[in-house]
mmCIF file of C-alpha atoms (C1' of nucleotides) in Angstrom:
data_model
loop_
_atom_site.group_PDB
_atom_site.id
_atom_site.type_symbol
_atom_site.label_atom_id
_atom_site.label_comp_id
_atom_site.label_asym_id
_atom_site.label_seq_id
_atom_site.Cartn_x
_atom_site.Cartn_y
_atom_site.Cartn_z
ATOM 1 C CA MET A 16 -47.678 -40.388 78.525
ATOM 2 C CA PRO A 17 -48.677 -41.458 82.049
ATOM 3 C CA PRO A 18 -47.532 -39.261 84.924
ATOM 4 C CA PRO A 19 -43.951 -40.278 85.819
ATOM 5 C CA PRO A 20 -43.639 -41.680 89.327
ATOM 6 C CA ALA A 21 -42.879 -39.052 91.933
ATOM 7 C CA ALA A 22 -40.103 -41.218 93.365
ATOM 8 C CA ARG A 23 -38.014 -40.756 90.219
ATOM 9 C CA ALA A 24 -38.089 -36.988 90.544
ATOM 10 C CA LYS A 25 -37.338 -37.136 94.253
ATOM 11 C CA VAL A 26 -34.308 -39.355 93.606
ATOM 12 C CA LEU A 27 -32.923 -37.015 90.948
ATOM 13 C CA GLU A 28 -33.370 -33.998 93.193
ATOM 14 C CA ALA A 29 -31.652 -35.806 96.059
ATOM 15 C CA PHE A 30 -28.761 -36.769 93.790
ATOM 16 C CA ALA A 31 -28.362 -33.184 92.561
ATOM 17 C CA THR A 32 -28.546 -31.800 96.100
ATOM 18 C CA LEU A 33 -25.828 -34.131 97.369
ATOM 19 C CA LEU A 34 -23.573 -33.490 94.380
ATOM 20 C CA VAL A 35 -23.779 -29.746 94.896
ATOM 21 C CA THR A 36 -23.612 -29.538 98.676
ATOM 22 C CA GLN A 37 -21.193 -32.375 99.437
ATOM 23 C CA GLY A 38 -19.493 -33.306 96.193
ATOM 24 C CA GLU A 39 -19.192 -36.334 93.963
ATOM 25 C CA ARG A 40 -17.611 -38.456 96.655
ATOM 26 C CA ALA A 41 -20.518 -38.134 99.055
ATOM 27 C CA ALA A 42 -23.194 -38.750 96.441
ATOM 28 C CA THR A 43 -23.292 -42.523 96.929
ATOM 29 C CA LEU A 44 -26.352 -44.645 96.220
ATOM 30 C CA ASP A 45 -26.852 -45.124 99.941
ATOM 31 C CA ALA A 46 -26.731 -41.380 100.600
ATOM 32 C CA VAL A 47 -28.990 -40.514 97.668
ATOM 33 C CA ALA A 48 -31.542 -43.115 98.729
ATOM 34 C CA ALA A 49 -31.545 -41.783 102.292
ATOM 35 C CA GLU A 50 -31.870 -38.160 101.097
ATOM 36 C CA ALA A 51 -34.760 -39.126 98.819
ATOM 37 C CA GLY A 52 -36.461 -41.135 101.537
ATOM 38 C CA VAL A 53 -36.351 -44.477 99.733
ATOM 39 C CA SER A 54 -34.298 -47.636 100.093
ATOM 40 C CA LYS A 55 -31.320 -48.424 97.919
ATOM 41 C CA GLY A 56 -33.298 -51.213 96.291
ATOM 42 C CA GLY A 57 -36.126 -48.799 95.539
ATOM 43 C CA LEU A 58 -33.709 -46.375 93.955
ATOM 44 C CA LEU A 59 -32.200 -49.094 91.788
ATOM 45 C CA TYR A 60 -35.634 -50.017 90.477
ATOM 46 C CA HIS A 61 -35.928 -46.586 88.831
ATOM 47 C CA PHE A 62 -32.269 -46.254 87.839
ATOM 48 C CA GLY A 63 -30.640 -49.607 87.209
ATOM 49 C CA SER A 64 -27.115 -48.385 87.884
ATOM 50 C CA LYS A 65 -25.187 -45.348 88.999
ATOM 51 C CA VAL A 66 -24.375 -44.488 85.388
ATOM 52 C CA ALA A 67 -28.112 -44.567 84.599
ATOM 53 C CA LEU A 68 -28.703 -42.199 87.506
ATOM 54 C CA ALA A 69 -26.109 -39.774 86.152
ATOM 55 C CA GLU A 70 -27.608 -39.994 82.677
ATOM 56 C CA GLY A 71 -31.033 -39.284 84.142
ATOM 57 C CA LEU A 72 -29.692 -36.063 85.646
ATOM 58 C CA MET A 73 -28.124 -35.020 82.339
ATOM 59 C CA ALA A 74 -31.424 -35.674 80.546
ATOM 60 C CA LEU A 75 -33.213 -33.551 83.160
ATOM 61 C CA LEU A 76 -30.770 -30.708 82.526
ATOM 62 C CA ARG A 77 -31.506 -30.833 78.791
ATOM 63 C CA GLU A 78 -35.239 -30.593 79.490
ATOM 64 C CA LEU A 79 -34.838 -27.699 81.886
ATOM 65 C CA THR A 80 -32.440 -25.930 79.511
ATOM 66 C CA ALA A 81 -34.965 -25.904 76.693
ATOM 67 C CA ALA A 82 -37.493 -24.223 78.979
ATOM 68 C CA ASP A 83 -34.868 -21.826 80.366
ATOM 69 C CA VAL A 84 -33.780 -20.620 76.941
ATOM 70 C CA GLU A 85 -37.396 -19.951 75.972
ATOM 71 C CA THR A 86 -37.910 -17.897 79.105
ATOM 72 C CA MET A 87 -34.665 -16.049 78.448
ATOM 73 C CA ARG A 88 -35.661 -15.064 74.926
ATOM 74 C CA ALA A 89 -39.076 -13.876 76.093
ATOM 75 C CA TRP A 90 -37.746 -11.979 79.109
ATOM 76 C CA PRO A 91 -39.084 -8.386 79.099
ATOM 77 C CA ALA A 92 -35.802 -6.817 80.238
ATOM 78 C CA GLY A 93 -33.862 -8.836 77.655
ATOM 79 C CA PRO A 94 -31.679 -11.950 77.661
ATOM 80 C CA VAL A 95 -28.674 -10.255 79.259
ATOM 81 C CA ASP A 96 -30.722 -9.149 82.257
ATOM 82 C CA TYR A 97 -32.166 -12.644 82.576
ATOM 83 C CA PHE A 98 -28.811 -14.408 82.234
ATOM 84 C CA ILE A 99 -26.999 -12.255 84.800
ATOM 85 C CA ARG A 100 -29.829 -12.395 87.336
ATOM 86 C CA THR A 101 -30.285 -16.148 87.135
ATOM 87 C CA SER A 102 -26.533 -16.764 87.253
ATOM 88 C CA ALA A 103 -26.400 -15.018 90.590
ATOM 89 C CA ASP A 104 -29.460 -16.820 91.931
ATOM 90 C CA SER A 105 -28.569 -19.943 93.879
ATOM 91 C CA ASP A 106 -32.124 -20.885 94.827
ATOM 92 C CA SER A 107 -33.645 -22.063 91.570
ATOM 93 C CA ALA A 108 -34.114 -25.702 90.627
ATOM 94 C CA PHE A 109 -32.387 -25.036 87.335
ATOM 95 C CA GLU A 110 -29.250 -23.687 88.991
ATOM 96 C CA LEU A 111 -29.115 -26.737 91.257
ATOM 97 C CA VAL A 112 -29.259 -29.160 88.348
ATOM 98 C CA TYR A 113 -26.829 -27.144 86.229
ATOM 99 C CA VAL A 114 -24.197 -27.060 88.960
ATOM 100 C CA ALA A 115 -24.806 -30.719 89.782
ATOM 101 C CA VAL A 116 -24.154 -31.725 86.177
ATOM 102 C CA SER A 117 -21.013 -29.600 86.127
ATOM 103 C CA ARG A 118 -19.810 -31.669 89.087
ATOM 104 C CA LEU A 119 -20.436 -34.798 87.048
ATOM 105 C CA ALA A 120 -18.455 -33.323 84.159
ATOM 106 C CA GLN A 121 -15.515 -32.609 86.470
ATOM 107 C CA GLY A 122 -15.603 -36.214 87.593
ATOM 108 C CA SER A 123 -16.117 -39.481 85.819
ATOM 109 C CA TYR A 124 -18.782 -38.402 83.302
ATOM 110 C CA PRO A 125 -17.206 -36.480 80.423
ATOM 111 C CA GLN A 126 -20.505 -36.775 78.475
ATOM 112 C CA ALA A 127 -21.974 -34.273 80.922
ATOM 113 C CA ARG A 128 -19.845 -31.620 79.244
ATOM 114 C CA GLY A 129 -22.072 -31.868 76.155
ATOM 115 C CA ALA A 130 -25.233 -30.952 78.043
ATOM 116 C CA LEU A 131 -23.457 -28.024 79.718
ATOM 117 C CA ASP A 132 -21.981 -26.754 76.448
ATOM 118 C CA ASP A 133 -25.344 -26.910 74.712
ATOM 119 C CA ALA A 134 -26.908 -24.765 77.422
ATOM 120 C CA HIS A 135 -23.993 -22.335 77.321
ATOM 121 C CA ASP A 136 -24.076 -22.066 73.533
ATOM 122 C CA ALA A 137 -27.808 -21.358 73.548
ATOM 123 C CA TRP A 138 -27.348 -18.560 76.096
ATOM 124 C CA THR A 139 -24.420 -17.144 74.162
ATOM 125 C CA GLY A 140 -26.442 -17.087 70.957
ATOM 126 C CA ALA A 141 -29.302 -15.209 72.576
ATOM 127 C CA VAL A 142 -26.929 -12.659 74.120
ATOM 128 C CA LEU A 143 -24.952 -12.174 70.922
ATOM 129 C CA GLU A 144 -28.174 -11.410 69.023
ATOM 130 C CA VAL A 145 -29.024 -8.405 71.171
ATOM 131 C CA VAL A 146 -25.471 -7.245 71.954
ATOM 132 C CA GLY A 147 -23.908 -7.541 68.518
ATOM 133 C CA ASP A 148 -20.249 -7.312 69.510
ATOM 134 C CA PRO A 149 -18.646 -10.745 70.091
ATOM 135 C CA VAL A 150 -16.062 -9.510 72.572
ATOM 136 C CA VAL A 151 -18.679 -7.797 74.733
ATOM 137 C CA THR A 152 -20.747 -10.966 74.490
ATOM 138 C CA ARG A 153 -17.821 -13.007 75.717
ATOM 139 C CA ALA A 154 -17.244 -10.629 78.622
ATOM 140 C CA ILE A 155 -20.911 -10.920 79.601
ATOM 141 C CA MET A 156 -20.821 -14.710 79.421
ATOM 142 C CA LEU A 157 -17.647 -14.794 81.525
ATOM 143 C CA ILE A 158 -19.228 -12.549 84.159
ATOM 144 C CA GLY A 159 -22.184 -14.921 84.249
ATOM 145 C CA ASP A 160 -19.850 -17.914 84.560
ATOM 146 C CA GLY A 161 -18.114 -16.170 87.435
ATOM 147 C CA LEU A 162 -21.454 -15.587 89.160
ATOM 148 C CA TYR A 163 -22.365 -19.249 88.629
ATOM 149 C CA ALA A 164 -19.090 -20.306 90.221
ATOM 150 C CA GLN A 165 -19.718 -18.041 93.206
ATOM 151 C CA ALA A 166 -23.292 -19.260 93.607
ATOM 152 C CA SER A 167 -22.144 -22.877 93.554
ATOM 153 C CA GLU A 168 -19.630 -22.173 96.304
ATOM 154 C CA HIS A 169 -22.328 -20.723 98.520
ATOM 155 C CA PHE A 170 -24.422 -23.799 97.853
ATOM 156 C CA ALA A 171 -21.681 -26.014 99.222
ATOM 157 C CA GLY A 172 -20.498 -26.186 102.810
ATOM 158 C CA GLY A 173 -23.891 -27.220 104.081
ATOM 159 C CA THR A 174 -24.117 -24.494 106.697
ATOM 160 C CA SER A 175 -24.836 -21.838 104.034
ATOM 161 C CA ALA A 176 -23.668 -19.182 106.494
ATOM 162 C CA ALA A 177 -24.512 -16.416 103.996
ATOM 163 C CA SER A 178 -20.764 -15.850 103.526
ATOM 164 C CA ALA A 179 -19.524 -12.283 102.937
ATOM 165 C CA ALA A 180 -21.792 -10.706 100.310
ATOM 166 C CA SER A 181 -19.215 -9.643 97.738
ATOM 167 C CA PRO A 182 -15.492 -8.947 98.303
ATOM 168 C CA ALA A 183 -15.498 -6.125 95.801
ATOM 169 C CA GLY A 184 -18.618 -4.004 96.213
ATOM 170 C CA GLY A 185 -21.741 -3.704 94.154
ATOM 171 C CA SER A 186 -25.168 -5.234 93.762
ATOM 172 C CA ILE A 187 -26.510 -7.085 90.760
ATOM 173 C CA GLU A 188 -28.182 -3.839 89.694
ATOM 174 C CA ASP A 189 -24.802 -2.073 89.695
ATOM 175 C CA LEU A 190 -23.319 -4.869 87.633
ATOM 176 C CA LEU A 191 -26.169 -4.696 85.108
ATOM 177 C CA ALA A 192 -25.760 -0.930 84.799
ATOM 178 C CA LEU A 193 -22.050 -1.373 84.091
ATOM 179 C CA ILE A 194 -22.797 -4.014 81.476
ATOM 180 C CA ASP A 195 -25.256 -1.650 79.799
ATOM 181 C CA GLN A 196 -22.495 0.945 79.562
ATOM 182 C CA MET A 197 -20.157 -1.671 78.139
ATOM 183 C CA VAL A 198 -22.689 -2.635 75.497
ATOM 184 C CA ALA A 199 -23.275 1.009 74.559
ATOM 185 C CA LEU A 200 -19.515 1.452 74.227
ATOM 186 C CA ARG A 201 -19.249 -1.043 71.388
ATOM 187 C CA ALA A 202 -22.660 -0.581 69.759
ATOM 188 C CA PRO A 203 -23.193 3.208 69.846
ATOM 189 C CA ARG A 204 -26.359 3.068 67.793
ATOM 190 C CA GLY A 205 -28.139 0.746 70.368
ATOM 191 C CA MET B 22 15.909 -26.349 106.888
ATOM 192 C CA PRO B 23 17.050 -29.487 105.062
ATOM 193 C CA PRO B 24 15.822 -29.963 101.499
ATOM 194 C CA PRO B 25 12.325 -31.499 101.674
ATOM 195 C CA PRO B 26 12.179 -34.984 100.192
ATOM 196 C CA ALA B 27 11.355 -34.984 96.499
ATOM 197 C CA ALA B 28 8.789 -37.727 97.039
ATOM 198 C CA ARG B 29 6.571 -35.353 99.032
ATOM 199 C CA ALA B 30 6.387 -32.867 96.181
ATOM 200 C CA LYS B 31 5.787 -35.593 93.626
ATOM 201 C CA VAL B 32 2.907 -36.962 95.684
ATOM 202 C CA LEU B 33 1.266 -33.543 96.005
ATOM 203 C CA GLU B 34 1.585 -32.893 92.292
ATOM 204 C CA ALA B 35 0.114 -36.305 91.506
ATOM 205 C CA PHE B 36 -2.790 -35.651 93.873
ATOM 206 C CA ALA B 37 -3.490 -32.263 92.290
ATOM 207 C CA THR B 38 -3.278 -33.691 88.780
ATOM 208 C CA LEU B 39 -5.768 -36.455 89.516
ATOM 209 C CA LEU B 40 -8.182 -34.105 91.288
ATOM 210 C CA VAL B 41 -8.221 -31.745 88.327
ATOM 211 C CA THR B 42 -8.246 -34.220 85.449
ATOM 212 C CA GLN B 43 -10.438 -36.970 86.895
ATOM 213 C CA GLY B 44 -12.196 -35.535 89.917
ATOM 214 C CA GLU B 45 -12.364 -36.205 93.628
ATOM 215 C CA ARG B 46 -13.688 -39.718 93.183
ATOM 216 C CA ALA B 47 -10.716 -40.907 91.152
ATOM 217 C CA ALA B 48 -8.108 -39.337 93.442
ATOM 218 C CA THR B 49 -7.732 -42.388 95.681
ATOM 219 C CA LEU B 50 -4.572 -43.179 97.612
ATOM 220 C CA ASP B 51 -3.872 -46.059 95.221
ATOM 221 C CA ALA B 52 -4.227 -43.841 92.156
ATOM 222 C CA VAL B 53 -2.152 -41.015 93.672
ATOM 223 C CA ALA B 54 0.630 -43.417 94.642
ATOM 224 C CA ALA B 55 0.685 -44.903 91.141
ATOM 225 C CA GLU B 56 0.712 -41.458 89.489
ATOM 226 C CA ALA B 57 3.553 -40.342 91.769
ATOM 227 C CA GLY B 58 5.507 -43.535 91.171
ATOM 228 C CA VAL B 59 5.566 -44.701 94.789
ATOM 229 C CA SER B 60 3.762 -47.394 96.726
ATOM 230 C CA LYS B 61 0.769 -46.699 98.913
ATOM 231 C CA GLY B 62 2.872 -47.435 101.981
ATOM 232 C CA GLY B 63 5.461 -44.949 100.807
ATOM 233 C CA LEU B 64 2.811 -42.299 100.317
ATOM 234 C CA LEU B 65 1.406 -42.891 103.783
ATOM 235 C CA TYR B 66 4.827 -42.384 105.314
ATOM 236 C CA HIS B 67 4.835 -38.752 104.111
ATOM 237 C CA PHE B 68 1.120 -38.107 104.660
ATOM 238 C CA GLY B 69 -0.314 -40.203 107.460
ATOM 239 C CA SER B 70 -3.884 -40.039 106.198
ATOM 240 C CA LYS B 71 -5.965 -38.785 103.336
ATOM 241 C CA VAL B 72 -6.943 -35.717 105.359
ATOM 242 C CA ALA B 73 -3.249 -34.949 105.899
ATOM 243 C CA LEU B 74 -2.715 -35.213 102.149
ATOM 244 C CA ALA B 75 -5.518 -32.734 101.499
ATOM 245 C CA GLU B 76 -4.131 -30.374 104.139
ATOM 246 C CA GLY B 77 -0.730 -30.624 102.513
ATOM 247 C CA LEU B 78 -2.229 -29.456 99.237
ATOM 248 C CA MET B 79 -3.977 -26.521 100.932
ATOM 249 C CA ALA B 80 -0.720 -25.500 102.589
ATOM 250 C CA LEU B 81 1.012 -25.642 99.209
ATOM 251 C CA LEU B 82 -1.644 -23.351 97.740
ATOM 252 C CA ARG B 83 -1.043 -20.798 100.482
ATOM 253 C CA GLU B 84 2.697 -20.826 99.745
ATOM 254 C CA LEU B 85 2.165 -20.446 96.010
ATOM 255 C CA THR B 86 -0.421 -17.715 96.550
ATOM 256 C CA ALA B 87 1.995 -15.540 98.474
ATOM 257 C CA ALA B 88 4.478 -15.733 95.595
ATOM 258 C CA ASP B 89 1.737 -15.186 93.007
ATOM 259 C CA VAL B 90 0.453 -12.029 94.658
ATOM 260 C CA GLU B 91 3.968 -10.593 94.787
ATOM 261 C CA THR B 92 4.428 -11.267 91.082
ATOM 262 C CA MET B 93 1.027 -9.734 90.365
ATOM 263 C CA ARG B 94 1.830 -6.498 92.188
ATOM 264 C CA ALA B 95 5.200 -6.203 90.439
ATOM 265 C CA TRP B 96 3.830 -7.034 86.979
ATOM 266 C CA PRO B 97 4.904 -4.359 84.448
ATOM 267 C CA ALA B 98 1.562 -4.260 82.630
ATOM 268 C CA GLY B 99 -0.299 -4.051 85.928
ATOM 269 C CA PRO B 100 -2.266 -6.444 88.169
ATOM 270 C CA VAL B 101 -5.333 -6.573 85.925
ATOM 271 C CA ASP B 102 -3.273 -7.698 82.933
ATOM 272 C CA TYR B 103 -1.581 -10.337 85.092
ATOM 273 C CA PHE B 104 -4.805 -11.597 86.652
ATOM 274 C CA ILE B 105 -6.684 -11.981 83.367
ATOM 275 C CA ARG B 106 -3.775 -13.620 81.556
ATOM 276 C CA THR B 107 -3.026 -16.142 84.285
ATOM 277 C CA SER B 108 -6.736 -16.944 84.748
ATOM 278 C CA ALA B 109 -6.881 -18.030 81.125
ATOM 279 C CA ASP B 110 -3.648 -20.020 81.341
ATOM 280 C CA SER B 111 -4.216 -23.671 82.143
ATOM 281 C CA ASP B 112 -0.585 -24.734 82.020
ATOM 282 C CA SER B 113 0.922 -23.199 85.133
ATOM 283 C CA ALA B 114 1.631 -25.117 88.329
ATOM 284 C CA PHE B 115 -0.253 -22.491 90.294
ATOM 285 C CA GLU B 116 -3.424 -22.907 88.227
ATOM 286 C CA LEU B 117 -3.247 -26.673 88.720
ATOM 287 C CA VAL B 118 -3.039 -26.387 92.497
ATOM 288 C CA TYR B 119 -5.684 -23.650 92.679
ATOM 289 C CA VAL B 120 -8.213 -25.685 90.710
ATOM 290 C CA ALA B 121 -7.313 -28.835 92.649
ATOM 291 C CA VAL B 122 -8.024 -27.104 95.959
ATOM 292 C CA SER B 123 -11.311 -25.779 94.590
ATOM 293 C CA ARG B 124 -12.263 -29.397 93.914
ATOM 294 C CA LEU B 125 -11.481 -30.185 97.551
ATOM 295 C CA ALA B 126 -13.661 -27.280 98.647
ATOM 296 C CA GLN B 127 -16.562 -28.588 96.581
ATOM 297 C CA GLY B 128 -16.159 -31.933 98.262
ATOM 298 C CA SER B 129 -15.494 -33.032 101.793
ATOM 299 C CA TYR B 130 -13.009 -30.323 102.789
ATOM 300 C CA PRO B 131 -14.810 -27.053 103.573
ATOM 301 C CA GLN B 132 -11.572 -25.677 105.098
ATOM 302 C CA ALA B 133 -10.203 -25.467 101.567
ATOM 303 C CA ARG B 134 -12.582 -22.566 100.986
ATOM 304 C CA GLY B 135 -10.446 -20.430 103.326
ATOM 305 C CA ALA B 136 -7.293 -20.838 101.255
ATOM 306 C CA LEU B 137 -9.205 -20.036 98.070
ATOM 307 C CA ASP B 138 -10.890 -16.973 99.578
ATOM 308 C CA ASP B 139 -7.582 -15.623 100.837
ATOM 309 C CA ALA B 140 -6.093 -15.840 97.358
ATOM 310 C CA HIS B 141 -9.169 -14.249 95.830
ATOM 311 C CA ASP B 142 -9.232 -11.430 98.363
ATOM 312 C CA ALA B 143 -5.561 -10.649 97.770
ATOM 313 C CA TRP B 144 -6.132 -10.427 94.004
ATOM 314 C CA THR B 145 -9.232 -8.315 94.493
ATOM 315 C CA GLY B 146 -7.323 -5.889 96.693
ATOM 316 C CA ALA B 147 -4.554 -5.444 94.149
ATOM 317 C CA VAL B 148 -7.059 -4.869 91.338
ATOM 318 C CA LEU B 149 -9.159 -2.450 93.358
ATOM 319 C CA GLU B 150 -6.063 -0.362 94.110
ATOM 320 C CA VAL B 151 -5.374 0.381 90.456
ATOM 321 C CA VAL B 152 -8.963 0.408 89.191
ATOM 322 C CA GLY B 153 -10.609 2.460 91.896
ATOM 323 C CA ASP B 154 -14.238 1.663 91.133
ATOM 324 C CA PRO B 155 -15.572 -1.297 93.150
ATOM 325 C CA VAL B 156 -18.176 -2.332 90.573
ATOM 326 C CA VAL B 157 -15.616 -2.408 87.761
ATOM 327 C CA THR B 158 -13.336 -4.356 90.074
ATOM 328 C CA ARG B 159 -16.054 -6.884 90.680
ATOM 329 C CA ALA B 160 -16.713 -7.242 86.961
ATOM 330 C CA ILE B 161 -13.013 -7.859 86.344
ATOM 331 C CA MET B 162 -12.834 -10.454 89.106
ATOM 332 C CA LEU B 163 -15.916 -12.216 87.749
ATOM 333 C CA ILE B 164 -14.417 -12.309 84.246
ATOM 334 C CA GLY B 165 -11.287 -13.861 85.740
ATOM 335 C CA ASP B 166 -13.391 -16.388 87.658
ATOM 336 C CA GLY B 167 -15.164 -17.259 84.426
ATOM 337 C CA LEU B 168 -11.828 -17.792 82.692
ATOM 338 C CA TYR B 169 -10.667 -19.981 85.589
ATOM 339 C CA ALA B 170 -13.800 -22.080 85.271
ATOM 340 C CA GLN B 171 -13.235 -22.491 81.540
ATOM 341 C CA ALA B 172 -9.577 -23.366 81.982
ATOM 342 C CA SER B 173 -10.438 -26.013 84.573
ATOM 343 C CA GLU B 174 -12.906 -27.603 82.175
ATOM 344 C CA HIS B 175 -10.257 -27.904 79.502
ATOM 345 C CA PHE B 176 -7.974 -29.514 82.041
ATOM 346 C CA ALA B 177 -10.506 -32.259 82.647
ATOM 347 C CA GLY B 178 -11.527 -34.961 80.197
ATOM 348 C CA GLY B 179 -8.033 -36.388 79.982
ATOM 349 C CA THR B 180 -7.917 -36.320 76.189
ATOM 350 C CA SER B 181 -7.502 -32.521 76.191
ATOM 351 C CA ALA B 182 -8.886 -32.471 72.641
ATOM 352 C CA ALA B 183 -8.287 -28.721 72.398
ATOM 353 C CA SER B 184 -12.072 -28.144 72.564
ATOM 354 C CA ALA B 185 -13.562 -25.267 70.554
ATOM 355 C CA ALA B 186 -11.532 -22.118 71.234
ATOM 356 C CA SER B 187 -14.242 -19.717 72.455
ATOM 357 C CA PRO B 188 -17.979 -19.861 71.681
ATOM 358 C CA ALA B 189 -18.259 -16.101 71.519
ATOM 359 C CA GLY B 190 -15.306 -14.627 69.664
ATOM 360 C CA GLY B 191 -12.282 -12.730 70.864
ATOM 361 C CA SER B 192 -8.764 -13.305 72.096
ATOM 362 C CA ILE B 193 -7.376 -12.444 75.505
ATOM 363 C CA GLU B 194 -5.969 -9.245 73.971
ATOM 364 C CA ASP B 195 -9.475 -8.241 72.843
ATOM 365 C CA LEU B 196 -10.799 -8.921 76.319
ATOM 366 C CA LEU B 197 -8.048 -6.841 77.925
ATOM 367 C CA ALA B 198 -8.752 -3.962 75.544
ATOM 368 C CA LEU B 199 -12.433 -4.053 76.470
ATOM 369 C CA ILE B 200 -11.585 -4.087 80.160
ATOM 370 C CA ASP B 201 -9.349 -1.030 79.651
ATOM 371 C CA GLN B 202 -12.285 0.790 78.105
ATOM 372 C CA MET B 203 -14.485 -0.265 81.005
ATOM 373 C CA VAL B 204 -11.963 1.059 83.514
ATOM 374 C CA ALA B 205 -11.676 4.355 81.643
ATOM 375 C CA LEU B 206 -15.451 4.634 81.686
ATOM 376 C CA ARG B 207 -15.629 4.789 85.460
ATOM 377 C CA ALA B 208 -12.338 6.527 86.227
ATOM 378 C CA PRO B 209 -12.083 9.212 83.508
ATOM 379 C CA ARG B 210 -8.940 10.711 84.952
ATOM 380 C CA GLY B 211 -7.006 7.329 84.785
ATOM 381 C "C1'" DG C 27 12.184 -44.206 103.823
ATOM 382 C "C1'" DT C 28 10.005 -47.436 101.148
ATOM 383 C "C1'" DC C 29 7.933 -51.672 100.528
ATOM 384 C "C1'" DT C 30 4.373 -55.934 100.950
ATOM 385 C "C1'" DA C 31 0.752 -57.869 103.206
ATOM 386 C "C1'" DT C 32 -3.584 -57.556 105.533
ATOM 387 C "C1'" DA C 33 -7.532 -55.736 108.420
ATOM 388 C "C1'" DA C 34 -11.894 -52.967 108.471
ATOM 389 C "C1'" DT C 35 -15.018 -50.388 106.216
ATOM 390 C "C1'" DC C 36 -17.636 -48.689 102.277
ATOM 391 C "C1'" DC C 37 -19.767 -48.905 97.703
ATOM 392 C "C1'" DG C 38 -22.300 -50.650 93.736
ATOM 393 C "C1'" DA C 39 -25.109 -54.217 92.289
ATOM 394 C "C1'" DT C 40 -27.988 -58.662 92.526
ATOM 395 C "C1'" DA C 41 -31.589 -61.802 94.388
ATOM 396 C "C1'" DG C 42 -35.717 -62.483 96.006
ATOM 397 C "C1'" DA C 43 -39.656 -61.535 99.538
ATOM 398 C "C1'" DC C 44 -43.744 -58.703 99.938
ATOM 399 C "C1'" DG D 3 -42.802 -50.677 93.134
ATOM 400 C "C1'" DT D 4 -40.476 -50.956 97.222
ATOM 401 C "C1'" DC D 5 -38.147 -53.429 100.555
ATOM 402 C "C1'" DT D 6 -34.181 -56.442 103.138
ATOM 403 C "C1'" DA D 7 -30.195 -59.284 102.760
ATOM 404 C "C1'" DT D 8 -26.045 -60.179 100.873
ATOM 405 C "C1'" DC D 9 -21.945 -60.803 97.582
ATOM 406 C "C1'" DG D 10 -17.643 -59.024 95.306
ATOM 407 C "C1'" DG D 11 -14.661 -55.423 94.722
ATOM 408 C "C1'" DA D 12 -12.646 -51.040 96.020
ATOM 409 C "C1'" DT D 13 -10.705 -47.812 99.587
ATOM 410 C "C1'" DT D 14 -8.536 -46.255 103.777
ATOM 411 C "C1'" DA D 15 -5.462 -47.418 107.115
ATOM 412 C "C1'" DT D 16 -2.268 -50.492 109.989
ATOM 413 C "C1'" DA D 17 1.648 -53.813 110.934
ATOM 414 C "C1'" DG D 18 5.845 -55.116 110.187
ATOM 415 C "C1'" DA D 19 9.832 -56.660 106.896
ATOM 416 C "C1'" DC D 20 13.789 -54.639 104.476
#
DNA sequence: GTCTATAATCCGATAGAC
DNA sequence: GTCTATCGGATTATAGAC
């Protein structure tokens, strides 16, 4: 296939950025066009309607998820290490798109839930394979979800004033060490 | 003080309901008035502007938080049990308002973040007191945040089709048992 | 206190020039 | 492919009757 026009990608990134930093309400076609550096007419050439724009972002998430799950399964330190680290990382393109689509799901695009659930199920499967215990797996997934929620909050607000590191103490390394202990607790022959 | 007009409370509840089930975009003054069973003019008598309406909801969260933290500290089975159970419960009035304000924070009302952080800090303090270890405390808070995120998803969508219980297995009781083990791990003299 | 207009602005989408 | 101009409908807010 021919190289997709760069404008399309720029528009999707602008849409995701606005959704995450300023919310659904602020992500208007005018604002997205301005953020992407094109006119509203130019935007509407690539995405014929706002619904099409939202669907384009969901499709992008599905693409990125496939790549993310591959990386997760091949990660040297294991899928749990990968999942927890990336959940806490608010700088990656994947995180931006994932949180943006979750904003769509909270709003007027219930179909977005499907793309999010598929990603979540794939992660859960990979974690369950190495952890064994389903309750420990659920705890790990919930911790990751919590980190995602925190990361998305720090995204928002625009000023990104590095808000107070973590209310209760501990680095990501500390958290990973605790999770290792938790895993050992339920799967003693690890 | 004289009993506050019932209409005020109905309007705030309608606003919170729409924010949580349909998102920021759908929570227009028209829609809120219809949901509350009043006219737009009637709504604007109690809350002179949309910003005032949002501030009213934040103030309500602060009131409810104070009561919630008291209940949490007096909870027979302890603050951790209370926090995890209520995080998973999507039926309480408090949960509705908490999630609604988090939608405001993600949108055009960064001040909402303050009310949310205050609630979170109060919970964290109560958990840290009984758990001792800051890393375990953080893990517990993150699990609760994850449960909140899940509960808020089930709120949305309108149809509330009871979506698949939990991808990775385990009831709330299982989760609480695991957390107890985790606490014992780091505070052997508990 | 609550309502019915109505004004002013904003948003999504179309038409058509270049 | 990208732009400007513009229409119709939605959204916030005001004015004033009851």
